[in-house]
Amino acid sequence: MLTSIVGYPRVGTLRELKFATEKYFRKEISADELKNTAKEIRKANWLTQKASGLDFIPSNDFSFYDNMLDVAVLFNIVPSRYSSLNLSPIDTYFAMARGYQGKMGDVKALAMKKWFNTNYHYIVPEIDDNTEIRLAGTKPFDEFEEAKSLNITTKPVIIGAFTLLKLLRYTGSKTAEEYVDDVIAAYSELLAKFNKLGAEWVQFDEPYLVYDLTESDIALFEKLYSGILSAKDNVKILLQTYFGDVRDCYKNINTLDFDGIGLDFVEGKKTFELVSKNGFADGKILFAGVVNGKNIWKNSYEKTLNLIDNLKSKGIETVLSTSCSLLHVPYTLKNETKLPQKYLEHFAFAEEKLSELAELKLLAETNYVNENLYKANIILHKNRPDCDDLAVKKRVANISESAFTRLPAFEEREKIQKKVFCLPLFPTTTIGSFPQTSDVKANRTAFRKGNITESEYIEFNRKKIAECVKQQEEIGLDVLVHGEFERNDMVEYFGEQLNGYLFTEKAWVQSYGTRCVKPPIIWGDISRNKPMTVDWSVYAQSLTEKPMKGMLTGPVTILNWSFPREDISVKESTYQIALAIRDEVLDLEKNGIRIIQIDEAALREKLPLRKSDWYSDYLDFAIPAFRLVHSGVKAETQIHTHMCYSEFTDIIKAIDDMDADVITFEASRSDLQILDSLKNNNFKTEVGPGVYDIHSPRVPSVKEIKSAIYKMLDKIDPEKLWINPDCGLKTRGIAETTASLKNLVEAAKEVRHENNGSV
Ligand code: GLN
Ligand code: ZN
C-alpha cells in the first residue's frame, strides 16, 4: 500500500516565504534572494516528506502567491494591462496579484475569491478575446527538476483544465468552449514535457467537479480530457478531486482513461456510496482521501482502516491520501511549546499527518489489530479532557424561539435611527481596523511576553486610539472606529477571552498571498466570563461626539475561522458562541455604544458547495445564530455587519434575513456585480459596497471613487447607501490609508453636493 498527499503548505514553517516576499515588496531584498528563500522552503518540504516515508511527493504545489495565478501565467493568460507594464516576469506576476502603482503605470489587481469552501483566496485570472493560450512558462518543470536534483521524483501537481476554464473570468465575447482546443494543446504540451523529463505521475486538481454540474459542464469536462489524456504517453494521470463528492460525474470519470482518481472521503458525503454502488473501474488506482486536510484532529485509525478494508475487499487498488491539500492546516506541532500534552496529543498538523499516513500504511500492511499504535489511537479518541460545561449546554438547549427575532421590524427601526443619528446622505465610515504599524504589534508582543505592565499596554493603546479618532475626525468620516489596535486577529482576539478555546503559537495557515492566519482551536463548550471590548469602545466614544462603532466578530465567522470540534455539531458550537457575543452586544449597548458592528466576514465561506445542502446543512443555523446575537438591542441601536466578499447573489434573501441595519461588503474587486441583485431583490438592509480595494496598496483617486459611487447610485436608493473601503485597513500603511480615506470623504462630499444632500 502506498501513500500520497494532495499538496503541502508552502509559506515555510516559520512563515519564511511571507517575510521574504514582504521584504521584496519593500525593495529590501532582490528577486534572487526571494527565489532562494523559496528554494529552501521547497527543499525542506520535500525532505520532510521523504523522511516520513511518503510515496507520492508533490511538486509545483509551491507558489509565490497563488496556484491559480501560476497556471494563468504558465498558460499565458495575462491581461495586456499587466504585460504592457514591461516589468520583469516576477513583478508582472505580483502586479496581477496585488496591483501596481509606480513608474511603469497604475493598474488594479485581479479579483480575488475564496477557494471553494475554505478561507484560502485565489486570484481570478481574466481572459479576453485576444488571449492566446499556450505553454509559456517553465515553473512546473523547474520544480520537478529541482526535486530530481535532490534525488526525489515528484508527482507534479497542477490545476486541471476544467477547473481552470470554469473559474476564469471571461472579459471578451468568447466563451469557455472556444478555448477548448487551445487548452487541450497547452496541457498536452505540458504532458509531453513531463514525459521527456521522466515524470511518472502528473496530478490534475479538479475540485470544480464536486459542485452541482450541468450536462454541458460534463460535456466540457469530457471533451477536455478526451483530448488531454490522448497526450499522456508514459505519464500516468491522477485526477484529483476534493472538498466534496463527485456524484454528478462519477461514471464519466471512471470511463475516461485516467490512471488514478483522487476522491475525498472526509467531506464527500456520498463518496463511499458512489464507490460501493457503482464500483471502481478496473486498472485504475483509487487515491483515497482519508486523512482530513482541513482540520487538525488526529485521524481515527479505526474508522479509516475499516474504510480501507472495505475498499480492499471490493478489489480496489488503493493509495492512502489526504482529503485535500494540507495547505489548509498548519505546518507542524513541533513549534508548539505551551500547550499541555493532554491536548497536543489530539492534534495532527501537516507534518504529523505525514506520520499518520505512514502509520496507517504500516497498520494496513500488517495485521493492525495487534498493533499498539492502533489501540492507543482508539483510547485517545475516547478521552477528551476538559471539554464539557453543562451550564452552557443547558443555556443552548433553552434558547426561546423569540430570541431569534429583533423587534421592532427593520422599517420602523430605520426611521427611528435616521432621526437619532442625523447622519448626512451617504454616510462615510471604515470597516474597523487601522494600520497595524510595527509599534502596535511590538506593544502587544511586549505585553504578551511580560516585558511591560498591563497599564503600560493599555496606555499605549489608548494613545493609539486617541490618534486614530483624531485622524478620522480630521479626515471627516461620519461614523468612527477605535482602530482595533488590541487585536492580533478578529477571531483569535475573541477566542482568547472565551472559555473553551485553545491557542497555538506558530500554527499559521495561508489565507492569501503573504497573509496568514492562526486559527484558534475550539476544544470545549464556549462561554464568556466578562466583557471583552467594552473598555476600549467606551474610551474611544469618550473622545468624540460622532458615533463610535463597537466592533465584534460574529459567531459564524468565529466558528468558521477556528478549527471546529468534531465531537459535537457545528450548529451547537455556533449557538454557544452566539450567546457569548450576544452578552457582549448588550454590554456595549448598556455602556452607551449606539452603533455595533458584528463582522461576519466568513459567512459565505462555509456555504456548502452543493445547492441542495445550503439551507439544511448551513444557513438554517448560521442566519439564526446571527439574529440571536443582536435581537436583544433597542430600536435606536444600529447593528452593522460586514462581509469580505460580494458573492451573495444566490443567498441574498438569507443575507437580508440576518436583519442587520447596515451591511458593508467587498465590491470593488469584482466590479460591482452584486448591485443588480440587491436591486432585483429589494434588499432592505442599508448597504456599503466597498468603494475601493484595501488588499492593494494603491491609492484610489477621488474621480475613481466617485465613479464607483455613481455606479452604485444607479441601483441603490440614495437613502440606503454608505461609503466605505471594502475591508479593514490593518494590513495597509498609514500614508496610503490617510490618502485613500481623504479621497473617499471628498468623493462622498462631492456626490452629496451633486445630489443636493446636506454637505
Ligand atoms: N473589523 C475587521 C477589520 O476591520 C473586519 C476584518 C475583516 O472583515 N476581515 O479588520
Ligand atoms: Zn472584510
PDB file of N, CA, C and O in Angstrom, residues 612-635:
ATOM      1  N   SER A 612     -28.271  21.983  -2.833  1.00  0.00           N
ATOM      2  CA  SER A 612     -29.265  21.228  -2.052  1.00  0.00           C
ATOM      3  C   SER A 612     -28.908  21.195  -0.559  1.00  0.00           C
ATOM      4  O   SER A 612     -29.763  20.922   0.275  1.00  0.00           O
ATOM      5  N   ASP A 613     -27.653  21.502  -0.233  1.00  0.00           N
ATOM      6  CA  ASP A 613     -27.244  21.480   1.178  1.00  0.00           C
ATOM      7  C   ASP A 613     -27.233  22.868   1.826  1.00  0.00           C
ATOM      8  O   ASP A 613     -26.986  22.980   3.021  1.00  0.00           O
ATOM      9  N   TRP A 614     -27.442  23.918   1.024  1.00  0.00           N
ATOM     10  CA  TRP A 614     -27.245  25.278   1.523  1.00  0.00           C
ATOM     11  C   TRP A 614     -28.008  25.550   2.817  1.00  0.00           C
ATOM     12  O   TRP A 614     -27.448  26.004   3.793  1.00  0.00           O
ATOM     13  N   TYR A 615     -29.293  25.306   2.755  1.00  0.00           N
ATOM     14  CA  TYR A 615     -30.091  25.621   3.945  1.00  0.00           C
ATOM     15  C   TYR A 615     -29.965  24.534   4.988  1.00  0.00           C
ATOM     16  O   TYR A 615     -29.629  24.790   6.144  1.00  0.00           O
ATOM     17  N   SER A 616     -30.221  23.307   4.589  1.00  0.00           N
ATOM     18  CA  SER A 616     -30.293  22.233   5.581  1.00  0.00           C
ATOM     19  C   SER A 616     -28.977  22.052   6.347  1.00  0.00           C
ATOM     20  O   SER A 616     -28.971  21.819   7.547  1.00  0.00           O
ATOM     21  N   ASP A 617     -27.848  22.198   5.658  1.00  0.00           N
ATOM     22  CA  ASP A 617     -26.577  21.944   6.335  1.00  0.00           C
ATOM     23  C   ASP A 617     -25.943  23.204   6.903  1.00  0.00           C
ATOM     24  O   ASP A 617     -24.904  23.118   7.554  1.00  0.00           O
ATOM     25  N   TYR A 618     -26.520  24.376   6.604  1.00  0.00           N
ATOM     26  CA  TYR A 618     -25.778  25.582   6.993  1.00  0.00           C
ATOM     27  C   TYR A 618     -26.645  26.792   7.321  1.00  0.00           C
ATOM     28  O   TYR A 618     -26.739  27.200   8.480  1.00  0.00           O
ATOM     29  N   LEU A 619     -27.291  27.362   6.318  1.00  0.00           N
ATOM     30  CA  LEU A 619     -27.976  28.639   6.547  1.00  0.00           C
ATOM     31  C   LEU A 619     -29.070  28.530   7.604  1.00  0.00           C
ATOM     32  O   LEU A 619     -29.354  29.485   8.317  1.00  0.00           O
ATOM     33  N   ASP A 620     -29.653  27.357   7.721  1.00  0.00           N
ATOM     34  CA  ASP A 620     -30.724  27.163   8.709  1.00  0.00           C
ATOM     35  C   ASP A 620     -30.245  27.352  10.147  1.00  0.00           C
ATOM     36  O   ASP A 620     -31.052  27.517  11.042  1.00  0.00           O
ATOM     37  N   PHE A 621     -28.952  27.297  10.380  1.00  0.00           N
ATOM     38  CA  PHE A 621     -28.485  27.668  11.723  1.00  0.00           C
ATOM     39  C   PHE A 621     -27.586  28.915  11.703  1.00  0.00           C
ATOM     40  O   PHE A 621     -27.529  29.657  12.677  1.00  0.00           O
ATOM     41  N   ALA A 622     -26.913  29.162  10.577  1.00  0.00           N
ATOM     42  CA  ALA A 622     -25.980  30.301  10.546  1.00  0.00           C
ATOM     43  C   ALA A 622     -26.731  31.634  10.646  1.00  0.00           C
ATOM     44  O   ALA A 622     -26.322  32.529  11.397  1.00  0.00           O
ATOM     45  N   ILE A 623     -27.815  31.776   9.923  1.00  0.00           N
ATOM     46  CA  ILE A 623     -28.571  33.036   9.953  1.00  0.00           C
ATOM     47  C   ILE A 623     -29.239  33.223  11.322  1.00  0.00           C
ATOM     48  O   ILE A 623     -29.103  34.288  11.937  1.00  0.00           O
ATOM     49  N   PRO A 624     -29.948  32.217  11.844  1.00  0.00           N
ATOM     50  CA  PRO A 624     -30.494  32.369  13.195  1.00  0.00           C
ATOM     51  C   PRO A 624     -29.416  32.684  14.236  1.00  0.00           C
ATOM     52  O   PRO A 624     -29.665  33.452  15.163  1.00  0.00           O
ATOM     53  N   ALA A 625     -28.243  32.126  14.100  1.00  0.00           N
ATOM     54  CA  ALA A 625     -27.178  32.411  15.076  1.00  0.00           C
ATOM     55  C   ALA A 625     -26.865  33.902  15.083  1.00  0.00           C
ATOM     56  O   ALA A 625     -26.690  34.512  16.134  1.00  0.00           O
ATOM     57  N   PHE A 626     -26.811  34.510  13.910  1.00  0.00           N
ATOM     58  CA  PHE A 626     -26.530  35.946  13.847  1.00  0.00           C
ATOM     59  C   PHE A 626     -27.675  36.743  14.471  1.00  0.00           C
ATOM     60  O   PHE A 626     -27.463  37.700  15.211  1.00  0.00           O
ATOM     61  N   ARG A 627     -28.907  36.322  14.182  1.00  0.00           N
ATOM     62  CA  ARG A 627     -30.056  37.048  14.737  1.00  0.00           C
ATOM     63  C   ARG A 627     -30.075  36.953  16.264  1.00  0.00           C
ATOM     64  O   ARG A 627     -30.445  37.903  16.947  1.00  0.00           O
ATOM     65  N   LEU A 628     -29.685  35.808  16.728  1.00  0.00           N
ATOM     66  CA  LEU A 628     -29.637  35.595  18.174  1.00  0.00           C
ATOM     67  C   LEU A 628     -28.695  36.607  18.847  1.00  0.00           C
ATOM     68  O   LEU A 628     -28.946  37.081  19.953  1.00  0.00           O
ATOM     69  N   VAL A 629     -27.634  36.950  18.143  1.00  0.00           N
ATOM     70  CA  VAL A 629     -26.630  37.852  18.703  1.00  0.00           C
ATOM     71  C   VAL A 629     -27.189  39.260  18.933  1.00  0.00           C
ATOM     72  O   VAL A 629     -26.867  39.905  19.918  1.00  0.00           O
ATOM     73  N   HIS A 630     -28.039  39.733  18.001  1.00  0.00           N
ATOM     74  CA  HIS A 630     -28.432  41.151  18.119  1.00  0.00           C
ATOM     75  C   HIS A 630     -29.899  41.377  18.463  1.00  0.00           C
ATOM     76  O   HIS A 630     -30.337  42.525  18.592  1.00  0.00           O
ATOM     77  N   SER A 631     -30.671  40.327  18.623  1.00  0.00           N
ATOM     78  CA  SER A 631     -32.119  40.513  18.793  1.00  0.00           C
ATOM     79  C   SER A 631     -32.484  41.229  20.089  1.00  0.00           C
ATOM     80  O   SER A 631     -33.597  41.698  20.240  1.00  0.00           O
ATOM     81  N   GLY A 632     -31.532  41.335  21.014  1.00  0.00           N
ATOM     82  CA  GLY A 632     -31.880  41.925  22.305  1.00  0.00           C
ATOM     83  C   GLY A 632     -31.702  43.437  22.404  1.00  0.00           C
ATOM     84  O   GLY A 632     -31.980  44.019  23.450  1.00  0.00           O
ATOM     85  N   VAL A 633     -31.239  44.101  21.309  1.00  0.00           N
ATOM     86  CA  VAL A 633     -30.951  45.540  21.457  1.00  0.00           C
ATOM     87  C   VAL A 633     -32.177  46.415  21.191  1.00  0.00           C
ATOM     88  O   VAL A 633     -33.162  45.969  20.602  1.00  0.00           O
ATOM     89  N   LYS A 634     -32.063  47.681  21.610  1.00  0.00           N
ATOM     90  CA  LYS A 634     -33.166  48.635  21.419  1.00  0.00           C
ATOM     91  C   LYS A 634     -33.264  49.044  19.947  1.00  0.00           C
ATOM     92  O   LYS A 634     -32.300  48.946  19.197  1.00  0.00           O
ATOM     93  N   ALA A 635     -34.427  49.612  19.599  1.00  0.00           N
ATOM     94  CA  ALA A 635     -34.642  50.027  18.205  1.00  0.00           C
ATOM     95  C   ALA A 635     -33.611  51.054  17.759  1.00  0.00           C
ATOM     96  O   ALA A 635     -33.162  51.052  16.608  1.00  0.00           O
TER      97      ALA A 635
END
